[in-house]
C-alpha cells in the first residue's frame, strides 16, 4: 500500500484544481478516474452541449430572421456539427491530462472504493491519505419504463456520439437538459416532441419562465405533451414507440431520456470509512464540506450541491481555504445559473416567493422584453427581466431574466447582490444605449412606481 497527502476520487471541475495545487506545492496527490478526465462538464455536459447549441442556435436564428426581412435557406451538415463538438471536447480533455501530469499528480484510471479507514483502492493500486475528497458527480437517472432497457435510447452521456441527424426525436423530461438538447435538435432539423410529467417546463422556476419557454419551443415547431408519462417503450426496425398514459403513441428514430440525476456513489463502499449517504445515495456533508468520515470531504453534485461547474469550482476554492484554516463555508457565496435555450434563462438569488417564504418583506418588479429598445430592434422581444427587492433594506435579493443572452446579463445582478447593493445604485447607473443592459436601470426605476 502506498501513501499520499491527498486522494481525490473523480476528476470533476473541483477535484482537478485541488489535486494540481497540492502537487505543485510539493505534496503527493493521487486522483482516481473510472472513465475519462474532466467529469461530466467537459465530456458530456457544458463543453459539448454549448458547442452543439452554437450550431443549433445559429440555424434557429437564421430561420427566424424572416421577421427582419431576411429569408434564409438553412442547410445543416449534421456530421460536421458533431465532429466539431467532439473535437472541442477532445481538445479540452487532453488539456486536463497535461495539466495534471505537469503538476505531478498521479492519475489512476480505475473505479475507486474505500477498503478501510482513509484507504482507497482502484485497479491494483491501494493508497492511504489523511485527506480524501470525493468528487464523483452524478449520472442520468433512467426511469424504469417497461421496454426501455436494452434499447439504444439517448442520455446526455451518449447524445454527443450521434453521427446522423434523427428525422424525429422524442424527449422524456421537462428539465434544462431536455429543453437544451431537444430545442437544439429541433433547430438542426429533427421533428421533436417533449413529454412533460407536470403542467409546465422547468417546474422549479417561476410560472412565467415556463410559459415563455413553452412559447419559444412551440415557435420552433416542438410539440409539448403536458401531464404526460411514457408508460411503455418499444423499439423495432430503428423506430422507438413511446406509449403515453393517455394511450397516444409517439414514434421517432431517437429517444432522449432526461428525467433527473443520481449520485455516482454506489461503488464507493462509503461505509468502510464511516461516510454516510442520504436516502437517495448523496453524500452527507457539513457546511464546511466535511462528511461523517474523519478527514474525508465531498464537493460537487455528489454531495447535493447545485449541479453546475462553477459551483464545483467554487467548492474547490472554499475547501482549499478551509483546509488551510480559513473560515469559509459552502454558503458564503451568491449562486447564479443559466439555461441555454433560446431565449436563455438567467437566474441569481431568490425569487419573490422564496424571499417571502423566508419572512422577508419583499417586492418584485418586471420589465417585458417587448419594452426594451434593443430587443425590439433585434427582434428578440420574447421574455422579461425581473428583480426582487427587500422593502426594508432596499437591497437587491434576486433576479430572473428570460431573453437573448440572459446568461450574460444576469452577472450584473450576481455582482450587485454579492456587494449587497441597493436598487438605488442600479437605478442611478448610466448604461449604454441601445443595449440589453440598458434596461436594468429602467427595471430598477419601476420600483418607484
Short mmCIF file of C-alpha atoms in Angstrom, two decimals:
data_model
loop_
_atom_site.label_atom_id
_atom_site.label_comp_id
_atom_site.label_asym_id
_atom_site.label_seq_id
_atom_site.Cartn_x
_atom_site.Cartn_y
_atom_site.Cartn_z
CA UNK A 1 0.00 0.00 0.00
CA UNK A 2 1.21 3.49 -0.87
CA UNK A 3 0.66 6.76 0.95
CA UNK A 4 -0.20 10.25 -0.23
CA UNK A 5 -1.10 13.63 1.18
CA UNK A 6 -4.35 13.85 -0.78
CA UNK A 7 -6.65 11.44 -2.58
CA UNK A 8 -9.29 12.77 -4.95
CA UNK A 9 -11.95 10.37 -6.20
CA UNK A 10 -13.32 11.65 -9.51
CA UNK A 11 -11.85 14.21 -11.88
CA UNK A 12 -14.59 16.82 -11.98
CA UNK A 13 -14.03 20.54 -12.09
CA UNK A 14 -13.43 20.79 -8.34
CA UNK A 15 -11.13 17.83 -7.84
CA UNK A 16 -8.74 18.61 -10.69
CA UNK A 17 -7.51 22.03 -9.45
CA UNK A 18 -7.33 20.80 -5.86
CA UNK A 19 -5.10 17.85 -6.79
CA UNK A 20 -2.99 20.09 -9.03
CA UNK A 21 -2.49 22.65 -6.29
CA UNK A 22 -1.41 20.02 -3.77
CA UNK A 23 1.08 18.52 -6.22
CA UNK A 24 2.52 21.89 -7.21
CA UNK A 25 3.07 22.65 -3.53
CA UNK A 26 5.26 19.56 -3.25
CA UNK A 27 2.68 17.28 -1.67
CA UNK A 28 1.74 13.92 -3.14
CA UNK A 29 -1.71 13.90 -4.75
CA UNK A 30 -3.49 10.92 -6.29
CA UNK A 31 -6.62 11.21 -8.41
CA UNK A 32 -8.84 8.26 -9.36
CA UNK A 33 -10.93 8.36 -12.53
CA UNK A 34 -13.00 5.41 -13.73
CA UNK A 35 -13.88 6.92 -17.09
CA UNK A 36 -12.38 9.99 -18.78
CA UNK A 37 -10.75 13.01 -17.21
CA UNK A 38 -12.79 16.15 -16.80
CA UNK A 39 -16.03 14.77 -15.43
CA UNK A 40 -19.41 15.49 -16.97
CA UNK A 41 -18.74 19.14 -17.82
CA UNK A 42 -16.07 18.57 -20.42
CA UNK A 43 -17.14 15.19 -21.70
CA UNK A 44 -20.95 15.18 -21.79
CA UNK A 45 -22.11 18.41 -20.17
CA UNK A 46 -21.20 22.07 -20.56
CA UNK A 47 -18.50 21.85 -23.21
CA UNK A 48 -20.11 19.60 -25.83
CA UNK A 49 -23.64 20.86 -25.20
CA UNK A 50 -22.73 24.52 -25.67
CA UNK A 51 -20.62 23.74 -28.75
CA UNK A 52 -23.64 21.83 -30.07
CA UNK A 53 -26.01 24.69 -29.25
CA UNK A 54 -23.74 27.17 -31.02
CA UNK A 55 -24.64 25.44 -34.27
CA UNK A 56 -28.27 24.81 -33.35
CA UNK A 57 -28.99 28.41 -32.36
CA UNK A 58 -27.19 29.75 -35.42
CA UNK A 59 -29.56 27.68 -37.55
CA UNK A 60 -32.57 28.72 -35.46
CA UNK A 61 -31.75 32.42 -35.67
CA UNK A 62 -31.36 32.19 -39.41
CA UNK A 63 -34.76 30.55 -39.77
CA UNK A 64 -36.40 33.14 -37.52
CA UNK A 65 -34.81 36.06 -39.38
CA UNK A 66 -37.79 36.33 -41.70
CA UNK A 67 -39.35 38.88 -39.34
CA UNK A 68 -36.31 41.07 -40.06
CA UNK A 69 -36.88 40.73 -43.79
CA UNK A 70 -34.19 38.05 -44.18
CA UNK A 71 -35.37 34.83 -45.77
CA UNK A 72 -32.69 32.16 -45.40
CA UNK A 73 -32.45 28.60 -46.58
CA UNK A 74 -30.59 26.65 -43.89
CA UNK A 75 -28.65 23.55 -44.83
CA UNK A 76 -27.32 21.66 -41.82
CA UNK A 77 -24.25 19.43 -42.17
CA UNK A 78 -25.01 17.42 -39.04
CA UNK A 79 -21.93 15.14 -39.19
CA UNK A 80 -19.74 18.25 -39.39
CA UNK A 81 -21.59 19.83 -36.45
CA UNK A 82 -21.00 16.79 -34.28
CA UNK A 83 -17.42 16.34 -35.45
CA UNK A 84 -16.69 19.89 -34.29
CA UNK A 85 -18.38 19.20 -30.95
CA UNK A 86 -16.29 16.08 -30.37
CA UNK A 87 -13.14 17.88 -31.48
CA UNK A 88 -13.61 20.62 -28.89
CA UNK A 89 -14.41 18.05 -26.22
CA UNK A 90 -11.28 16.06 -27.06
CA UNK A 91 -9.08 19.15 -27.01
CA UNK A 92 -10.32 20.17 -23.56
CA UNK A 93 -9.87 16.63 -22.26
CA UNK A 94 -6.26 16.48 -23.45
CA UNK A 95 -5.59 19.80 -21.77
CA UNK A 96 -6.71 18.41 -18.41
CA UNK A 97 -4.49 15.36 -18.77
CA UNK A 98 -1.49 17.57 -19.47
CA UNK A 99 -2.33 19.87 -16.56
CA UNK A 100 -2.41 17.01 -14.08
CA UNK A 101 0.74 15.40 -15.42
CA UNK A 102 2.65 18.69 -15.46
CA UNK A 103 1.64 19.31 -11.86
CA UNK A 104 2.89 15.88 -10.84
CA UNK A 105 -0.46 14.34 -9.90
CA UNK A 106 -0.59 10.54 -10.03
CA UNK A 107 -3.58 9.54 -12.18
CA UNK A 108 -5.17 6.15 -11.57
CA UNK A 109 -7.65 5.15 -14.26
CA UNK A 110 -9.81 2.81 -12.21
CA UNK A 111 -13.03 2.82 -10.22
CA UNK A 112 -12.19 3.67 -6.64
CA UNK A 113 -13.69 2.31 -3.45
CA UNK A 114 -12.89 2.52 0.22
CA UNK A 115 -11.27 -0.61 1.62
CA UNK A 116 -10.54 0.71 5.10
CA UNK A 117 -10.15 3.85 7.13
CA UNK A 118 -8.86 6.58 4.79
CA UNK A 119 -7.76 3.86 2.38
CA UNK A 120 -8.80 3.73 -1.26
CA UNK A 121 -8.27 1.01 -3.84
CA UNK A 122 -8.73 1.05 -7.59
CA UNK A 123 -7.42 -1.48 -10.06
CA UNK A 124 -4.27 -2.88 -8.47
CA UNK A 125 -3.46 0.37 -6.68
CA UNK A 126 -4.10 0.91 -2.96
CA UNK A 127 -3.33 4.20 -1.26
CA UNK A 128 -3.90 5.86 2.09
CA UNK A 129 -4.04 9.58 2.84
CA UNK A 130 -5.04 11.90 5.71
CA UNK A 131 -7.25 13.94 3.37
CA UNK A 132 -9.68 12.41 0.88
CA UNK A 133 -12.05 14.37 -1.36
CA UNK A 134 -14.99 12.72 -3.10
CA UNK A 135 -15.82 14.40 -6.41
CA UNK A 136 -17.70 11.66 -8.23
CA UNK A 137 -20.59 13.71 -9.63
CA UNK A 138 -23.88 12.39 -10.93
CA UNK A 139 -25.20 10.48 -13.91
CA UNK A 140 -28.50 10.17 -15.73
CA UNK A 141 -31.37 8.74 -13.71
CA UNK A 142 -33.20 6.44 -16.11
CA UNK A 143 -36.78 5.59 -15.13
CA UNK A 144 -37.98 2.02 -15.05
CA UNK A 145 -40.24 2.24 -18.09
CA UNK A 146 -41.30 -1.16 -19.48
CA UNK A 147 -39.48 -1.88 -22.73
CA UNK A 148 -36.87 0.88 -22.33
CA UNK A 149 -33.96 -1.22 -21.07
CA UNK A 150 -31.82 -2.66 -23.83
CA UNK A 151 -32.88 -0.11 -26.43
CA UNK A 152 -30.43 2.43 -27.91
CA UNK A 153 -32.01 5.39 -26.10
CA UNK A 154 -30.01 8.56 -25.57
CA UNK A 155 -28.99 10.36 -22.40
CA UNK A 156 -26.65 13.32 -22.16
CA UNK A 157 -23.88 10.70 -21.75
CA UNK A 158 -24.10 9.34 -25.31
CA UNK A 159 -26.02 12.12 -27.07
CA UNK A 160 -22.84 13.65 -28.49
CA UNK A 161 -21.90 10.37 -30.14
CA UNK A 162 -24.67 10.93 -32.71
CA UNK A 163 -23.35 10.79 -36.27
CA UNK A 164 -26.57 11.38 -38.23
CA UNK A 165 -29.47 13.73 -37.59
CA UNK A 166 -32.52 11.73 -36.49
CA UNK A 167 -35.55 12.74 -38.57
CA UNK A 168 -37.73 12.56 -35.46
CA UNK A 169 -36.97 12.88 -31.75
CA UNK A 170 -38.99 12.16 -28.62
CA UNK A 171 -37.72 13.60 -25.33
CA UNK A 172 -38.81 12.36 -21.91
CA UNK A 173 -38.43 15.10 -19.31
CA UNK A 174 -39.03 18.82 -18.93
CA UNK A 175 -35.80 19.96 -17.27
CA UNK A 176 -32.94 22.02 -18.65
CA UNK A 177 -31.12 19.10 -20.31
CA UNK A 178 -34.32 18.09 -22.11
CA UNK A 179 -35.01 21.62 -23.28
CA UNK A 180 -31.48 22.49 -24.40
CA UNK A 181 -30.86 19.29 -26.33
CA UNK A 182 -34.44 18.96 -27.55
CA UNK A 183 -34.55 22.51 -28.90
CA UNK A 184 -31.06 22.02 -30.30
CA UNK A 185 -32.02 19.01 -32.42
CA UNK A 186 -35.26 20.68 -33.45
CA UNK A 187 -33.35 23.71 -34.72
CA UNK A 188 -31.00 21.43 -36.63
CA UNK A 189 -33.93 19.74 -38.34
CA UNK A 190 -35.41 16.97 -36.16
CA UNK A 191 -39.18 16.85 -35.74
CA UNK A 192 -39.28 17.00 -31.93
CA UNK A 193 -41.82 16.15 -29.23
CA UNK A 194 -41.28 16.55 -25.47
CA UNK A 195 -43.10 14.54 -22.80
CA UNK A 196 -43.57 16.53 -19.58
CA UNK A 197 -44.97 14.86 -16.47
CA UNK A 198 -46.30 18.07 -14.90
CA UNK A 199 -48.14 21.08 -16.19
CA UNK A 200 -45.11 23.18 -17.17
CA UNK A 201 -41.47 23.18 -18.21
CA UNK A 202 -38.69 23.85 -15.70
CA UNK A 203 -41.14 23.48 -12.83
CA UNK A 204 -38.62 24.75 -10.27
CA UNK A 205 -38.71 28.16 -11.95
CA UNK A 206 -41.40 30.83 -11.86
CA UNK A 207 -44.51 30.09 -13.96
CA UNK A 208 -43.75 32.98 -16.34
CA UNK A 209 -40.40 31.39 -17.17
CA UNK A 210 -42.12 28.12 -18.06
CA UNK A 211 -44.73 29.85 -20.18
CA UNK A 212 -42.15 31.89 -22.10
CA UNK A 213 -40.04 28.85 -22.90
CA UNK A 214 -43.09 26.85 -23.95
CA UNK A 215 -43.97 29.62 -26.40
CA UNK A 216 -40.42 29.69 -27.75
CA UNK A 217 -40.25 25.92 -28.22
CA UNK A 218 -43.60 25.87 -29.99
CA UNK A 219 -42.31 28.57 -32.35
CA UNK A 220 -39.54 26.12 -33.23
CA UNK A 221 -42.18 23.53 -34.15
CA UNK A 222 -41.74 21.43 -31.00
CA UNK A 223 -44.85 19.66 -29.72
CA UNK A 224 -45.19 19.65 -25.94
CA UNK A 225 -47.18 16.94 -24.14
CA UNK A 226 -48.08 18.11 -20.61
CA UNK A 227 -49.48 15.90 -17.83
CA UNK A 228 -47.98 13.03 -19.79
CA UNK A 229 -45.91 9.99 -18.89
CA UNK A 230 -44.30 7.34 -21.05
CA UNK A 231 -45.87 4.14 -19.78
CA UNK A 232 -44.16 1.85 -22.28
CA UNK A 233 -41.40 1.98 -24.86
CA UNK A 234 -40.87 -0.31 -27.83
CA UNK A 235 -38.03 -0.33 -30.34
CA UNK A 236 -38.33 -2.11 -33.66
CA UNK A 237 -36.73 -1.61 -37.08
CA UNK A 238 -34.93 1.52 -35.92
CA UNK A 239 -38.09 3.19 -34.62
CA UNK A 240 -39.00 3.99 -31.00
CA UNK A 241 -42.65 3.95 -29.98
CA UNK A 242 -43.45 5.66 -26.69
CA UNK A 243 -46.94 4.98 -25.38
CA UNK A 244 -48.29 7.75 -23.14
CA UNK A 245 -50.65 7.43 -20.18
CA UNK A 246 -53.35 8.84 -22.46
CA UNK A 247 -52.85 5.94 -24.86
CA UNK A 248 -51.30 8.17 -27.54
CA UNK A 249 -48.27 6.70 -29.30
CA UNK A 250 -45.28 8.83 -30.28
CA UNK A 251 -42.82 7.47 -32.81
CA UNK A 252 -39.28 8.62 -33.55
CA UNK A 253 -35.89 7.45 -34.69
CA UNK A 254 -34.30 8.79 -31.48
CA UNK A 255 -35.43 8.83 -27.86
CA UNK A 256 -33.73 11.13 -25.34
CA UNK A 257 -34.22 10.35 -21.65
CA UNK A 258 -33.53 13.29 -19.34
CA UNK A 259 -35.61 12.72 -16.23
CA UNK A 260 -33.15 13.62 -13.50
CA UNK A 261 -29.78 12.74 -11.99
CA UNK A 262 -28.44 10.21 -9.49
CA UNK A 263 -25.21 10.39 -7.46
CA UNK A 264 -22.23 8.29 -8.50
CA UNK A 265 -21.69 6.79 -5.07
CA UNK A 266 -22.76 3.17 -5.50
CA UNK A 267 -19.23 1.78 -5.94
CA UNK A 268 -17.57 3.84 -3.18
CA UNK A 269 -18.24 1.38 -0.35
CA UNK A 270 -18.57 4.51 1.75
CA UNK A 271 -19.49 2.67 4.92
CA UNK A 272 -15.98 1.19 5.06
CA UNK A 273 -14.63 4.54 6.18
CA UNK A 274 -17.64 5.96 8.03
CA UNK A 275 -19.09 8.15 5.25
CA UNK A 276 -22.87 8.37 5.46
CA UNK A 277 -25.19 8.71 2.47
CA UNK A 278 -28.73 10.04 2.45
CA UNK A 279 -31.78 8.09 1.31
CA UNK A 280 -31.03 8.86 -2.35
CA UNK A 281 -27.35 7.99 -2.17
CA UNK A 282 -25.97 11.54 -1.95
CA UNK A 283 -23.08 12.15 0.43
CA UNK A 284 -23.99 13.94 3.65
CA UNK A 285 -21.76 16.95 4.26
CA UNK A 286 -21.48 19.83 6.71
CA UNK A 287 -21.39 23.48 5.73
CA UNK A 288 -17.60 23.04 5.50
CA UNK A 289 -17.83 20.07 3.08
CA UNK A 290 -16.92 17.52 5.77
CA UNK A 291 -18.51 14.08 5.54
CA UNK A 292 -19.15 11.90 8.57
CA UNK A 293 -15.80 10.20 7.94
CA UNK A 294 -12.79 11.81 9.61
CA UNK A 295 -10.63 13.71 7.13
CA UNK A 296 -12.98 12.93 4.24
CA UNK A 297 -14.73 15.69 2.29
CA UNK A 298 -17.14 15.79 -0.62
CA UNK A 299 -17.73 18.50 -3.21
CA UNK A 300 -19.90 18.96 -6.28
CA UNK A 301 -23.24 17.40 -7.08
CA UNK A 302 -22.47 14.02 -5.50
CA UNK A 303 -22.90 15.94 -2.23
CA UNK A 304 -26.20 17.52 -3.36
CA UNK A 305 -24.52 20.75 -4.34
CA UNK A 306 -26.13 22.54 -7.31
CA UNK A 307 -25.11 20.65 -10.45
CA UNK A 308 -23.11 23.40 -12.12
CA UNK A 309 -19.43 23.56 -13.00
CA UNK A 310 -18.96 26.97 -11.44
CA UNK A 311 -20.36 25.64 -8.17
CA UNK A 312 -17.95 22.70 -8.17
CA UNK A 313 -15.05 25.02 -8.90
CA UNK A 314 -16.12 27.33 -6.10
CA UNK A 315 -16.38 24.27 -3.84
CA UNK A 316 -12.70 23.66 -4.59
CA UNK A 317 -11.77 27.23 -3.69
CA UNK A 318 -13.64 27.10 -0.42
CA UNK A 319 -12.44 23.65 0.56
CA UNK A 320 -8.85 24.62 -0.15
CA UNK A 321 -9.27 27.66 2.11
CA UNK A 322 -10.89 25.52 4.83
CA UNK A 323 -8.02 23.03 4.70
CA UNK A 324 -5.65 25.99 5.14
CA UNK A 325 -7.51 27.06 8.27
CA UNK A 326 -9.64 29.83 6.84
CA UNK A 327 -13.22 30.46 7.92
CA UNK A 328 -15.06 29.68 4.70
CA UNK A 329 -18.27 27.75 4.10
CA UNK A 330 -20.24 26.48 1.13
CA UNK A 331 -22.91 29.07 1.93
CA UNK A 332 -20.76 32.21 1.75
CA UNK A 333 -21.43 32.94 -1.90
CA UNK A 334 -24.11 34.18 -4.25
CA UNK A 335 -25.11 31.49 -6.73
CA UNK A 336 -26.44 32.01 -10.21
CA UNK A 337 -27.06 29.81 -13.22
CA UNK A 338 -28.29 29.89 -16.78
CA UNK A 339 -30.35 27.71 -19.09
CA UNK A 340 -29.07 27.85 -22.68
CA UNK A 341 -32.33 27.58 -24.53
CA UNK A 342 -33.33 30.42 -26.81
CA UNK A 343 -34.35 32.63 -25.16
CA UNK A 344 -31.92 31.97 -22.34
CA UNK A 345 -32.81 31.95 -18.66
CA UNK A 346 -30.50 33.72 -16.22
CA UNK A 347 -31.17 33.25 -12.51
CA UNK A 348 -29.49 34.52 -9.35
CA UNK A 349 -30.53 34.80 -5.72
CA UNK A 350 -34.14 34.50 -4.55
CA UNK A 351 -37.44 34.67 -6.35
CA UNK A 352 -40.22 36.70 -4.73
CA UNK A 353 -41.87 33.53 -3.45
CA UNK A 354 -38.62 32.28 -1.94
CA UNK A 355 -38.00 35.62 -0.23
CA UNK A 356 -41.50 35.72 1.23
CA UNK A 357 -41.15 32.15 2.47
CA UNK A 358 -38.14 33.34 4.46
CA UNK A 359 -40.27 36.03 6.04
CA UNK A 360 -38.69 38.88 4.09
CA UNK A 361 -40.82 41.90 3.25
CA UNK A 362 -40.05 41.76 -0.46
CA UNK A 363 -41.42 43.04 -3.73
CA UNK A 364 -40.63 42.27 -7.36
CA UNK A 365 -40.66 44.46 -10.45
CA UNK A 366 -40.86 43.16 -14.01
CA UNK A 367 -39.98 44.66 -17.40
CA UNK A 368 -41.06 42.88 -20.56
CA UNK A 369 -38.50 42.39 -23.33
CA UNK A 370 -41.05 43.89 -25.72
CA UNK A 371 -40.47 47.23 -23.95
CA UNK A 372 -36.69 47.20 -24.43
CA UNK A 373 -35.39 49.13 -27.45
CA UNK A 374 -32.55 46.74 -28.29
CA UNK A 375 -34.85 43.73 -28.08
CA UNK A 376 -37.35 45.37 -30.44
CA UNK A 377 -34.62 46.40 -32.88
CA UNK A 378 -33.07 42.93 -32.98
CA UNK A 379 -36.36 41.02 -32.98
CA UNK A 380 -35.70 39.36 -29.61
CA UNK A 381 -38.80 40.59 -27.84
CA UNK A 382 -39.83 37.32 -26.15
CA UNK A 383 -39.09 37.28 -22.42
CA UNK A 384 -38.78 39.57 -19.42
CA UNK A 385 -36.44 40.94 -16.74
CA UNK A 386 -37.46 40.65 -13.08
CA UNK A 387 -35.78 41.88 -9.90
CA UNK A 388 -36.63 41.11 -6.27
CA UNK A 389 -36.02 43.83 -3.65
CA UNK A 390 -36.10 43.85 0.16
CA UNK A 391 -38.56 46.63 1.03
CA UNK A 392 -36.96 47.19 4.43
CA UNK A 393 -33.32 47.49 3.34
CA UNK A 394 -33.72 48.32 -0.40
CA UNK A 395 -31.17 45.58 -1.14
CA UNK A 396 -31.45 43.52 -4.31
CA UNK A 397 -32.27 39.92 -3.39
CA UNK A 398 -32.57 38.18 -6.72
CA UNK A 399 -33.24 38.36 -10.43
CA UNK A 400 -34.86 36.27 -13.13
CA UNK A 401 -34.01 37.16 -16.72
CA UNK A 402 -35.51 35.48 -19.76
CA UNK A 403 -34.23 36.77 -23.06
CA UNK A 404 -31.43 36.95 -25.56
CA UNK A 405 -28.08 36.21 -23.82
CA UNK A 406 -29.72 36.47 -20.41
CA UNK A 407 -26.94 34.22 -19.08
CA UNK A 408 -24.52 37.08 -19.69
CA UNK A 409 -26.73 39.93 -18.44
CA UNK A 410 -27.52 38.18 -15.15
CA UNK A 411 -23.92 38.65 -13.96
CA UNK A 412 -24.74 42.30 -13.29
CA UNK A 413 -27.18 41.16 -10.63
CA UNK A 414 -24.84 38.49 -9.32
CA UNK A 415 -22.22 41.14 -8.59
CA UNK A 416 -24.72 43.63 -7.17
CA UNK A 417 -26.14 41.05 -4.78
CA UNK A 418 -22.66 39.95 -3.71
CA UNK A 419 -21.88 43.62 -2.95
CA UNK A 420 -25.17 43.93 -1.03
CA UNK A 421 -26.15 46.78 -3.31
CA UNK A 422 -29.50 48.52 -3.30
CA UNK A 423 -31.87 49.11 -6.16
CA UNK A 424 -30.96 52.81 -5.97
CA UNK A 425 -27.39 52.05 -7.05
CA UNK A 426 -28.66 50.26 -10.14
CA UNK A 427 -31.25 52.97 -10.85
CA UNK A 428 -28.57 55.68 -10.74
CA UNK A 429 -26.23 53.78 -13.08
CA UNK A 430 -25.80 55.05 -16.66
CA UNK A 431 -25.90 52.10 -19.06
CA UNK A 432 -25.11 52.30 -22.76
CA UNK A 433 -27.88 52.83 -25.30
CA UNK A 434 -29.02 50.77 -27.09
CA UNK A 435 -28.09 47.59 -25.21
CA UNK A 436 -29.90 44.87 -23.31
CA UNK A 437 -28.07 46.02 -20.19
CA UNK A 438 -29.57 49.47 -20.61
CA UNK A 439 -32.88 48.01 -19.44
CA UNK A 440 -31.57 47.18 -15.96
CA UNK A 441 -31.68 50.75 -14.56
CA UNK A 442 -35.11 51.06 -16.19
CA UNK A 443 -36.15 47.92 -14.33
CA UNK A 444 -34.96 49.44 -11.07
CA UNK A 445 -36.95 52.61 -11.71
CA UNK A 446 -40.15 50.58 -11.75
CA UNK A 447 -39.72 50.11 -8.01
CA UNK A 448 -40.59 53.79 -7.53
CA UNK A 449 -43.91 53.46 -9.34
#
